[in-house]
Amino acid sequence: MKTQIKTNLSRRNFLKTSVLASGGMLIGFNFLQACKPEAKMPVDIASLNFNDFNAFIKISDEGYVTIYSPNPEIGQGVKTSMPMIIAEELDVEWNKVNVAQGALDTKNFTRQVAGGSQSIRQGWDALRQTGATAKQMLINAAAVKWNVDASTCTASKGTITNANGETLSYGDVVKEAAVLEVPENATLKETTEYTIIGKDAVNVDIDKIITGKPLFGLDYKAENMLIASVLRPPSFGQKLESFDDSKAKEVSGVVNVLKFGDKVAVLANSTWAAMKGKKAITAKWSDNKPESTENHNKILTDILDGKKFNTRREDGDVNKAFSEADKVIERTYHSPFLPHNCLEPMNFYANVTADKVHLVGPIQTPQWTVNRVAQLLERKVEEIHCEMTRMGGGFGRRLYGDFALEAAEISSLASTPIKVVFSREDDMTAGTYRPAIKYRIKAALKDGKVTGYHLKEAAINGNMYGLIPNFFPAGCIPNYKVDTGNYKSNITTGAWRAPYTNFLAFAEQSFFNELASELGKDHTDLVLELLQNVKGTTDKRIEYSGQRMEDTIKLVKEKANWGKKEEGVYQGFAAYYSHNTHVAEVAEVVLKDGYPVVQKVTAAVDCGIVVNPTGAVNQVQGGVIDGIGHAMYGDFSFKDGKPEFQNFDKYRLIRMQETPQVDVHFVQNDKSPTGLGEPGLPPAGGAVANAIHNALGQRLYSQPFVNQLKKSNVLG
């Protein structure tokens, strides 16, 4: 039986956008396809004569359509997958759809954000409704032309057919459809009818990416634009006291040097001249509060040893559980600060004039950034126009928009269009880092079971928030407590891919592996045993599904041939829920000259319906490799508030020859899609650590793993 939905859309809101009453994401993508069935997509559709159908699409006289995708594209694939959802319900052929990046439009769209792996999850219902409603409007328009009942007409591949076999293309009726009333009901497809969703689709930007066509922020150019390179305080917390720019002004190509706040901007007609001019400036900086990695480590330990914590969740009586336990196990895990190191350094264009503010660049939070620019410049939000480029990585760094504010302020002071461009050194030393963290986990074992669990977090500037205490193992252990404490630092910290969980998953799953060994149980069996306690729970605080996690674990055990590998291959397991998705991973490590080498990772994922399998696999593979690389090698330290790593000559990333084979398998179900850009990362570190333990007999308690392995002479 077909699923009918109430459209809940006025004509005005359908042709614009609206938030669903159910709380889903904006309608926002009124993607209508008007392709002639026999036509082929022209090489350059920009040369065609387009007419506006509404605020979101343009349709050519020949029947082609450009869809303006409003969400920022950060490499997570939403610019491809979101239009696929619309095209599916609209019943058009995917190879006749063209997609373009839309600008920030707060009137017609909401949640134009790339963050939290939420775009598809929050847009799923609304996007389907939009496509289905649009198709029904086109059918209704054709029925009017034929003077027949719309219920006797069907649509497929951009063509409407009546009971007599007569046909009209969407292009034949799109103008009539645009003036009709929005229908009260629309019929959604059943999953068995999908022809686009669940089929591999190539990234819509792939041709431009591989041929180097302008697409990213660094590619953007405008008339009379100058490049701005910014001298910032070398240590966090320092203030600018004075500077000498005489040498900078002698550099060929330098046009202007100006101070703003505690920074100095060098404006030039080329990136090279701007950066060379910046290096020629001599500046005097105030003393700052000396912050170093060594001090931070001590501070975090002192927090864990202290008593000032915020209790995020408390079930039962953990103290009683510990006092009655047969054995108590307590371990402490540590991770360093980490930069984001996007392949494309931070950059942003701004042109501030008396009439308007024009912003262009790679940004994950365009609306928030525009609001902050308006406040900074004391301008009305309506005067600011923001366009989004594709981003060469973000991982949370481009959430904050500090580089966009710099561009706007410099342009305002200089009265000229400028583009701020970070060097790699700027990017690494003036970042918003993943906070340094220590976790202390304590468990009570009684009669072969885990009866108590106490997690303490100490973080620089705080890390955990309300949901994490309600992830696994919440609800699985009767006496359960989560406490958090933090230290305020001048060093800027923030979201880093899979915030809050990127390190916690390693600590937790390493700890459970140790608990399993102590109890004489297989790691997977212990987790599956605990999950039985939360299946069917009525505790509405619990975020994860015991059943879905169990299904995911069973799938990865099957696909990885868990526990049955040939001699010399050491397996490690980890499972984690984050960003509404359940992931289980098995890492395989072999020893080469005594060194542990990760040769393969098998991942099982329950993210509901997979919209674009190719993109989904790529997201999981990228997350796994990113997680392994940073767990194994990622290290970042400070001395007197100054980063000790400034480029890749010292900062260690995973190398191509170190990347393992990653096999990805999806749990098949008909549940609505959830996040994929981040959930593959958190379990990777734990799976590798547990595999290394099985290979070497050594427990890993701190990241990066190579540091601990070197101290124990494993790596020499």
CSV table of C-alpha atoms in Angstrom, one decimal, residues 75-474:
chain,number,residue,atom,x,y,z
A,75,GLY,CA,33.2,16.7,1.2
A,76,GLN,CA,30.5,14.8,2.9
A,77,GLY,CA,28.6,14.4,-0.3
A,78,VAL,CA,25.3,16.2,0.5
A,79,LYS,CA,25.5,18.2,-2.7
A,80,THR,CA,25.0,14.9,-4.5
A,81,SER,CA,22.8,12.8,-2.1
A,82,MET,CA,20.2,15.5,-1.1
A,83,PRO,CA,19.2,16.1,-4.7
A,84,MET,CA,19.1,12.3,-5.2
A,85,ILE,CA,16.3,12.1,-2.6
A,86,ILE,CA,14.2,14.8,-4.4
A,87,ALA,CA,14.9,13.3,-7.8
A,88,GLU,CA,13.7,9.9,-6.6
A,89,GLU,CA,10.3,11.1,-5.4
A,90,LEU,CA,10.0,13.5,-8.4
A,91,ASP,CA,10.5,10.5,-10.7
A,92,VAL,CA,13.2,11.9,-13.0
A,93,GLU,CA,16.3,10.4,-14.4
A,94,TRP,CA,19.4,11.3,-12.4
A,95,ASN,CA,21.6,11.7,-15.4
A,96,LYS,CA,19.4,14.7,-16.4
A,97,VAL,CA,19.8,16.6,-13.2
A,98,ASN,CA,22.4,19.4,-12.8
A,99,VAL,CA,23.2,20.6,-9.3
A,100,ALA,CA,24.8,24.0,-8.3
A,101,GLN,CA,25.7,25.5,-4.9
A,102,GLY,CA,23.1,27.9,-3.5
A,103,ALA,CA,24.0,31.0,-1.5
A,104,LEU,CA,22.9,31.7,2.0
A,105,ASP,CA,19.2,32.5,2.0
A,106,THR,CA,17.6,32.7,5.4
A,107,LYS,CA,14.2,33.5,4.0
A,108,ASN,CA,13.9,30.4,1.9
A,109,PHE,CA,16.1,27.9,3.7
A,110,THR,CA,16.9,26.9,7.3
A,111,ARG,CA,19.8,24.9,8.8
A,112,GLN,CA,22.3,25.7,6.0
A,113,VAL,CA,24.9,24.1,8.1
A,114,ALA,CA,27.6,21.4,7.5
A,115,GLY,CA,28.1,19.8,11.0
A,116,GLY,CA,27.1,17.0,13.2
A,117,SER,CA,26.4,14.6,10.3
A,118,GLN,CA,22.8,15.8,10.3
A,119,SER,CA,22.0,17.1,6.8
A,120,ILE,CA,20.5,13.9,5.4
A,121,ARG,CA,18.9,12.8,8.7
A,122,GLN,CA,17.1,16.1,9.2
A,123,GLY,CA,16.3,16.5,5.5
A,124,TRP,CA,15.0,13.1,4.7
A,125,ASP,CA,11.3,13.5,5.3
A,126,ALA,CA,11.1,17.0,4.0
A,127,LEU,CA,13.1,16.3,0.8
A,128,ARG,CA,10.9,13.3,0.0
A,129,GLN,CA,7.8,15.3,0.6
A,130,THR,CA,9.0,18.1,-1.7
A,131,GLY,CA,9.7,15.7,-4.5
A,132,ALA,CA,6.5,13.9,-4.2
A,133,THR,CA,4.5,17.1,-3.9
A,134,ALA,CA,6.2,18.6,-7.0
A,135,LYS,CA,5.4,15.4,-9.0
A,136,GLN,CA,1.8,15.6,-8.0
A,137,MET,CA,1.6,19.2,-9.1
A,138,LEU,CA,3.0,18.3,-12.5
A,139,ILE,CA,0.6,15.4,-12.9
A,140,ASN,CA,-2.3,17.7,-11.9
A,141,ALA,CA,-1.2,20.2,-14.6
A,142,ALA,CA,-1.1,17.5,-17.2
A,143,ALA,CA,-4.6,16.3,-16.2
A,144,VAL,CA,-5.9,19.8,-16.7
A,145,LYS,CA,-4.4,19.9,-20.2
A,146,TRP,CA,-6.0,16.6,-21.0
A,147,ASN,CA,-9.3,17.4,-19.1
A,148,VAL,CA,-9.0,14.1,-17.3
A,149,ASP,CA,-8.9,13.0,-13.6
A,150,ALA,CA,-5.4,13.3,-12.2
A,151,SER,CA,-5.8,9.9,-10.5
A,152,THR,CA,-5.8,8.3,-13.9
A,153,CYS,CA,-2.3,9.7,-14.7
A,154,THR,CA,1.1,8.4,-13.8
A,155,ALA,CA,4.6,9.8,-13.9
A,156,SER,CA,7.9,8.1,-14.6
A,157,LYS,CA,11.3,9.4,-15.8
A,158,GLY,CA,10.1,12.9,-16.3
A,159,THR,CA,7.1,11.8,-18.4
A,160,ILE,CA,3.4,11.9,-17.5
A,161,THR,CA,1.1,9.3,-19.1
A,162,ASN,CA,-2.7,9.2,-19.1
A,163,ALA,CA,-5.1,6.2,-19.3
A,164,ASN,CA,-5.2,6.6,-23.1
A,165,GLY,CA,-1.4,6.3,-23.4
A,166,GLU,CA,-0.9,9.9,-24.2
A,167,THR,CA,2.2,11.5,-22.8
A,168,LEU,CA,3.5,14.9,-21.7
A,169,SER,CA,7.0,15.7,-20.4
A,170,TYR,CA,7.5,17.6,-17.3
A,171,GLY,CA,8.8,20.4,-19.4
A,172,ASP,CA,5.5,20.6,-21.3
A,173,VAL,CA,3.6,21.4,-18.1
A,174,VAL,CA,6.0,23.0,-15.7
A,175,LYS,CA,4.7,26.5,-16.3
A,176,GLU,CA,1.1,25.4,-15.7
A,177,ALA,CA,2.2,23.4,-12.6
A,178,ALA,CA,3.8,26.5,-11.1
A,179,VAL,CA,0.5,28.3,-10.9
A,180,LEU,CA,-1.6,25.5,-9.5
A,181,GLU,CA,-2.5,25.1,-5.8
A,182,VAL,CA,-0.3,22.8,-3.8
A,183,PRO,CA,-2.2,19.5,-3.4
A,184,GLU,CA,-3.3,18.4,0.0
A,185,ASN,CA,-1.9,14.9,-0.3
A,186,ALA,CA,1.1,13.4,-2.1
A,187,THR,CA,2.2,9.7,-2.4
A,188,LEU,CA,5.6,8.6,-1.4
A,189,LYS,CA,7.4,5.8,-3.0
A,190,GLU,CA,8.0,2.5,-1.3
A,191,THR,CA,11.6,1.5,-0.8
A,192,THR,CA,11.2,-1.3,-3.3
A,193,GLU,CA,10.3,1.3,-6.0
A,194,TYR,CA,13.5,3.3,-5.7
A,195,THR,CA,15.5,3.7,-8.8
A,196,ILE,CA,17.9,6.4,-7.6
A,197,ILE,CA,18.2,6.1,-3.9
A,198,GLY,CA,20.5,3.1,-3.1
A,199,LYS,CA,22.2,3.3,-6.5
A,200,ASP,CA,25.8,4.5,-6.9
A,201,ALA,CA,26.0,8.1,-8.0
A,202,VAL,CA,29.2,10.0,-9.0
A,203,ASN,CA,30.0,13.2,-7.0
A,204,VAL,CA,28.3,16.0,-9.0
A,205,ASP,CA,31.5,18.1,-8.7
A,206,ILE,CA,33.9,15.4,-9.8
A,207,ASP,CA,34.7,16.8,-13.2
A,208,LYS,CA,35.6,20.2,-11.8
A,209,ILE,CA,37.6,18.6,-9.0
A,210,ILE,CA,39.8,16.5,-11.2
A,211,THR,CA,40.3,19.1,-14.0
A,212,GLY,CA,41.1,21.9,-11.5
A,213,LYS,CA,38.2,24.2,-12.5
A,214,PRO,CA,37.3,27.0,-10.0
A,215,LEU,CA,35.3,25.5,-7.2
A,216,PHE,CA,37.0,26.0,-3.9
A,217,GLY,CA,37.5,29.2,-1.9
A,218,LEU,CA,41.1,29.5,-2.9
A,219,ASP,CA,40.0,29.5,-6.5
A,220,TYR,CA,37.7,32.5,-6.1
A,221,LYS,CA,38.7,35.8,-7.7
A,222,ALA,CA,37.0,39.1,-8.1
A,223,GLU,CA,37.8,42.4,-9.8
A,224,ASN,CA,40.2,44.6,-7.8
A,225,MET,CA,40.6,42.0,-5.2
A,226,LEU,CA,43.7,42.1,-3.0
A,227,ILE,CA,45.2,39.2,-1.0
A,228,ALA,CA,45.5,39.7,2.8
A,229,SER,CA,48.0,37.8,4.9
A,230,VAL,CA,47.6,38.3,8.6
A,231,LEU,CA,50.2,38.5,11.4
A,232,ARG,CA,48.6,37.1,14.5
A,233,PRO,CA,50.0,36.8,18.1
A,234,PRO,CA,52.6,33.9,18.1
A,235,SER,CA,51.3,32.7,21.5
A,236,PHE,CA,47.7,32.4,22.7
A,237,GLY,CA,46.8,35.2,25.1
A,238,GLN,CA,49.4,37.7,23.8
A,239,LYS,CA,48.5,41.2,22.8
A,240,LEU,CA,50.2,43.4,20.2
A,241,GLU,CA,52.1,46.3,21.7
A,242,SER,CA,53.9,47.7,18.6
A,243,PHE,CA,55.1,46.8,15.2
A,244,ASP,CA,57.4,48.1,12.4
A,245,ASP,CA,56.0,47.6,8.9
A,246,SER,CA,58.7,49.6,7.0
A,247,LYS,CA,60.3,46.5,5.5
A,248,ALA,CA,57.0,45.0,4.6
A,249,LYS,CA,56.1,48.1,2.5
A,250,GLU,CA,59.3,47.7,0.5
A,251,VAL,CA,58.2,44.3,-0.7
A,252,SER,CA,57.1,44.4,-4.4
A,253,GLY,CA,53.4,44.0,-4.7
A,254,VAL,CA,52.5,45.1,-1.2
A,255,VAL,CA,49.8,47.7,-1.4
A,256,ASN,CA,48.9,48.4,2.3
A,257,VAL,CA,49.5,47.4,5.9
A,258,LEU,CA,47.0,48.0,8.6
A,259,LYS,CA,46.3,47.0,12.2
A,260,PHE,CA,43.1,45.6,13.4
A,261,GLY,CA,42.7,44.4,17.0
A,262,ASP,CA,45.9,42.6,18.0
A,263,LYS,CA,46.6,41.6,14.4
A,264,VAL,CA,48.3,43.2,11.4
A,265,ALA,CA,47.1,42.6,7.8
A,266,VAL,CA,49.4,42.9,4.8
A,267,LEU,CA,47.5,43.6,1.6
A,268,ALA,CA,49.1,42.8,-1.7
A,269,ASN,CA,48.3,42.0,-5.3
A,270,SER,CA,49.4,38.4,-4.9
A,271,THR,CA,49.5,35.7,-2.3
A,272,TRP,CA,53.3,35.4,-2.4
A,273,ALA,CA,53.8,39.2,-1.9
A,274,ALA,CA,51.3,39.3,1.0
A,275,MET,CA,53.0,36.4,2.8
A,276,LYS,CA,56.5,37.8,2.1
A,277,GLY,CA,55.4,41.2,3.4
A,278,LYS,CA,54.0,39.6,6.6
A,279,LYS,CA,57.3,37.9,7.3
A,280,ALA,CA,59.1,41.3,7.0
A,281,ILE,CA,57.1,42.8,9.9
A,282,THR,CA,58.7,43.0,13.3
A,283,ALA,CA,56.4,43.1,16.2
A,284,LYS,CA,56.5,43.3,19.9
A,285,TRP,CA,54.0,41.3,21.9
A,286,SER,CA,53.0,41.4,25.5
A,287,ASP,CA,53.8,38.6,28.0
A,288,ASN,CA,51.1,36.0,28.3
A,289,LYS,CA,50.0,33.3,30.7
A,290,PRO,CA,52.5,30.5,30.1
A,291,GLU,CA,50.7,27.4,29.0
A,292,SER,CA,52.5,24.3,28.0
A,293,THR,CA,51.6,20.7,27.3
A,294,GLU,CA,53.5,19.6,30.4
A,295,ASN,CA,51.4,21.9,32.6
A,296,HIS,CA,48.2,20.8,30.9
A,297,ASN,CA,49.0,17.2,31.6
A,298,LYS,CA,49.4,18.0,35.3
A,299,ILE,CA,46.3,20.2,35.4
A,300,LEU,CA,44.2,17.4,33.8
A,301,THR,CA,45.5,14.9,36.3
A,302,ASP,CA,44.8,17.3,39.2
A,303,ILE,CA,41.2,17.6,38.0
A,304,LEU,CA,40.7,13.9,37.9
A,305,ASP,CA,42.2,13.6,41.4
A,306,GLY,CA,40.0,16.4,42.7
A,307,LYS,CA,36.4,16.6,43.7
A,308,LYS,CA,34.9,19.4,41.6
A,309,PHE,CA,32.9,17.8,38.9
A,310,ASN,CA,29.6,18.3,37.1
A,311,THR,CA,27.6,15.0,37.3
A,312,ARG,CA,26.0,14.4,33.9
A,313,ARG,CA,24.2,11.2,34.8
A,314,GLU,CA,24.0,9.0,37.9
A,315,ASP,CA,22.2,5.6,38.1
A,316,GLY,CA,22.2,3.4,41.2
A,317,ASP,CA,25.0,3.7,43.7
A,318,VAL,CA,28.5,3.4,42.2
A,319,ASN,CA,30.2,3.8,45.5
A,320,LYS,CA,28.3,0.8,46.9
A,321,ALA,CA,29.1,-1.2,43.8
A,322,PHE,CA,32.8,-0.6,44.2
A,323,SER,CA,32.7,-1.4,47.9
A,324,GLU,CA,31.0,-4.7,47.3
A,325,ALA,CA,33.0,-5.7,44.1
A,326,ASP,CA,35.1,-8.8,43.8
A,327,LYS,CA,37.6,-6.6,41.9
A,328,VAL,CA,37.8,-2.9,40.9
A,329,ILE,CA,39.7,-1.9,37.7
A,330,GLU,CA,40.6,1.7,37.1
A,331,ARG,CA,42.5,3.1,34.0
A,332,THR,CA,43.4,6.6,32.8
A,333,TYR,CA,43.5,7.6,29.1
A,334,HIS,CA,45.0,10.7,27.6
A,335,SER,CA,44.8,12.5,24.2
A,336,PRO,CA,46.6,15.7,23.0
A,337,PHE,CA,45.3,18.8,21.3
A,338,LEU,CA,44.9,18.2,17.6
A,339,PRO,CA,44.6,20.7,14.7
A,340,HIS,CA,42.2,20.1,11.8
A,341,ASN,CA,44.8,20.4,9.0
A,342,CYS,CA,42.3,20.8,6.2
A,343,LEU,CA,43.9,20.3,2.8
A,344,GLU,CA,42.6,23.7,1.8
A,345,PRO,CA,43.9,26.3,4.3
A,346,MET,CA,41.4,28.8,5.8
A,347,ASN,CA,40.5,31.6,3.3
A,348,PHE,CA,37.6,34.0,2.7
A,349,TYR,CA,36.6,36.9,0.5
A,350,ALA,CA,34.9,40.0,1.6
A,351,ASN,CA,33.9,43.2,-0.1
A,352,VAL,CA,32.4,45.8,2.3
A,353,THR,CA,30.8,48.8,0.7
A,354,ALA,CA,28.4,51.4,1.8
A,355,ASP,CA,25.5,49.5,0.2
A,356,LYS,CA,26.2,45.9,1.0
A,357,VAL,CA,28.7,43.3,2.3
A,358,HIS,CA,29.6,40.6,-0.1
A,359,LEU,CA,31.1,37.4,1.4
A,360,VAL,CA,32.3,34.4,-0.5
A,361,GLY,CA,34.2,31.3,0.8
A,362,PRO,CA,34.3,27.9,2.4
A,363,ILE,CA,32.2,28.0,5.6
A,364,GLN,CA,30.3,25.4,7.5
A,365,THR,CA,28.0,27.9,9.3
A,366,PRO,CA,27.1,30.7,6.8
A,367,GLN,CA,24.1,32.1,8.7
A,368,TRP,CA,25.9,32.3,12.1
A,369,THR,CA,28.9,33.8,10.4
A,370,VAL,CA,26.8,36.4,8.6
A,371,ASN,CA,25.1,37.4,12.0
A,372,ARG,CA,28.6,37.8,13.6
A,373,VAL,CA,29.8,39.9,10.6
A,374,ALA,CA,26.7,42.1,10.9
A,375,GLN,CA,27.4,42.6,14.6
A,376,LEU,CA,31.1,43.3,14.0
A,377,LEU,CA,30.5,45.9,11.3
A,378,GLU,CA,27.3,47.2,12.9
A,379,ARG,CA,25.4,46.4,9.7
A,380,LYS,CA,21.9,45.0,9.1
A,381,VAL,CA,21.9,41.3,8.3
A,382,GLU,CA,19.8,42.0,5.2
A,383,GLU,CA,22.8,44.0,3.8
A,384,ILE,CA,25.0,40.9,3.8
A,385,HIS,CA,25.1,38.5,0.9
A,386,CYS,CA,27.1,35.2,1.5
A,387,GLU,CA,28.0,32.7,-1.1
A,388,MET,CA,29.4,29.3,-0.3
A,389,THR,CA,32.2,27.6,-2.2
A,390,ARG,CA,33.1,23.9,-1.9
A,391,MET,CA,35.4,23.2,0.9
A,392,GLY,CA,38.7,21.4,0.8
A,393,GLY,CA,38.0,19.8,4.2
A,394,GLY,CA,36.5,21.2,7.3
A,395,PHE,CA,36.3,18.6,10.1
A,396,GLY,CA,34.8,21.3,12.4
A,397,ARG,CA,37.4,24.0,11.8
A,398,ARG,CA,35.2,25.9,9.3
A,399,LEU,CA,32.4,26.0,11.8
A,400,TYR,CA,33.8,29.0,13.5
A,401,GLY,CA,34.3,31.6,10.8
A,402,ASP,CA,37.0,33.6,12.5
A,403,PHE,CA,38.8,33.9,9.1
A,404,ALA,CA,35.5,35.3,7.6
A,405,LEU,CA,35.3,37.9,10.3
A,406,GLU,CA,38.9,38.9,9.6
A,407,ALA,CA,38.2,39.3,5.9
A,408,ALA,CA,35.2,41.5,6.6
A,409,GLU,CA,37.0,43.7,9.1
A,410,ILE,CA,40.0,44.2,6.8
A,411,SER,CA,37.9,45.0,3.8
A,412,SER,CA,35.9,47.5,5.9
A,413,LEU,CA,39.1,49.2,7.1
A,414,ALA,CA,40.8,49.2,3.7
A,415,SER,CA,37.7,50.0,1.6
A,416,THR,CA,38.6,47.4,-1.0
A,417,PRO,CA,37.7,43.8,-1.8
A,418,ILE,CA,40.1,41.4,-0.2
A,419,LYS,CA,40.6,37.7,0.4
A,420,VAL,CA,42.3,36.5,3.5
A,421,VAL,CA,44.5,33.5,2.8
A,422,PHE,CA,46.1,31.4,5.6
A,423,SER,CA,49.5,29.8,5.0
A,424,ARG,CA,49.9,26.3,6.3
A,425,GLU,CA,51.7,27.7,9.2
A,426,ASP,CA,48.9,30.1,9.9
A,427,ASP,CA,46.4,27.3,9.6
A,428,MET,CA,48.3,25.1,12.1
A,429,THR,CA,49.2,27.7,14.7
A,430,ALA,CA,46.1,29.9,14.7
A,431,GLY,CA,43.6,27.1,14.8
A,432,THR,CA,40.7,26.0,16.9
A,433,TYR,CA,41.9,22.7,18.2
A,434,ARG,CA,40.5,19.5,19.5
A,435,PRO,CA,40.9,19.9,23.3
A,436,ALA,CA,43.4,17.9,25.2
A,437,ILE,CA,41.5,15.4,27.4
A,438,LYS,CA,42.0,12.8,30.1
A,439,TYR,CA,39.5,10.1,30.9
A,440,ARG,CA,39.5,8.0,34.0
A,441,ILE,CA,37.3,5.0,33.9
A,442,LYS,CA,36.6,2.8,36.9
A,443,ALA,CA,34.6,-0.5,36.9
A,444,ALA,CA,33.3,-2.9,39.5
A,445,LEU,CA,33.3,-6.6,38.8
A,446,LYS,CA,31.1,-8.9,40.8
A,447,ASP,CA,30.2,-12.6,40.1
A,448,GLY,CA,31.5,-12.4,36.6
A,449,LYS,CA,29.5,-9.2,35.7
A,450,VAL,CA,30.2,-5.5,35.4
A,451,THR,CA,28.1,-4.0,38.3
A,452,GLY,CA,29.5,-0.5,38.5
A,453,TYR,CA,31.0,2.1,36.0
A,454,HIS,CA,32.3,5.5,36.7
A,455,LEU,CA,33.6,7.8,33.9
A,456,LYS,CA,35.4,11.0,34.7
A,457,GLU,CA,36.4,13.5,32.1
A,458,ALA,CA,39.0,16.3,32.5
A,459,ALA,CA,39.3,18.6,29.4
A,460,ILE,CA,40.9,21.8,28.4
A,461,ASN,CA,38.0,24.2,28.0
A,462,GLY,CA,35.5,21.4,28.4
A,463,ASN,CA,34.4,18.8,25.9
A,464,MET,CA,31.5,16.6,26.8
A,465,TYR,CA,27.9,17.6,26.6
A,466,GLY,CA,24.5,16.2,27.6
A,467,LEU,CA,24.1,13.3,25.1
A,468,ILE,CA,27.3,11.5,25.7
A,469,PRO,CA,26.4,10.2,29.2
A,470,ASN,CA,23.4,8.6,27.5
A,471,PHE,CA,25.4,6.6,25.0
A,472,PHE,CA,26.6,3.1,25.6
A,473,PRO,CA,27.1,1.8,28.3
A,474,ALA,CA,24.3,3.9,29.9
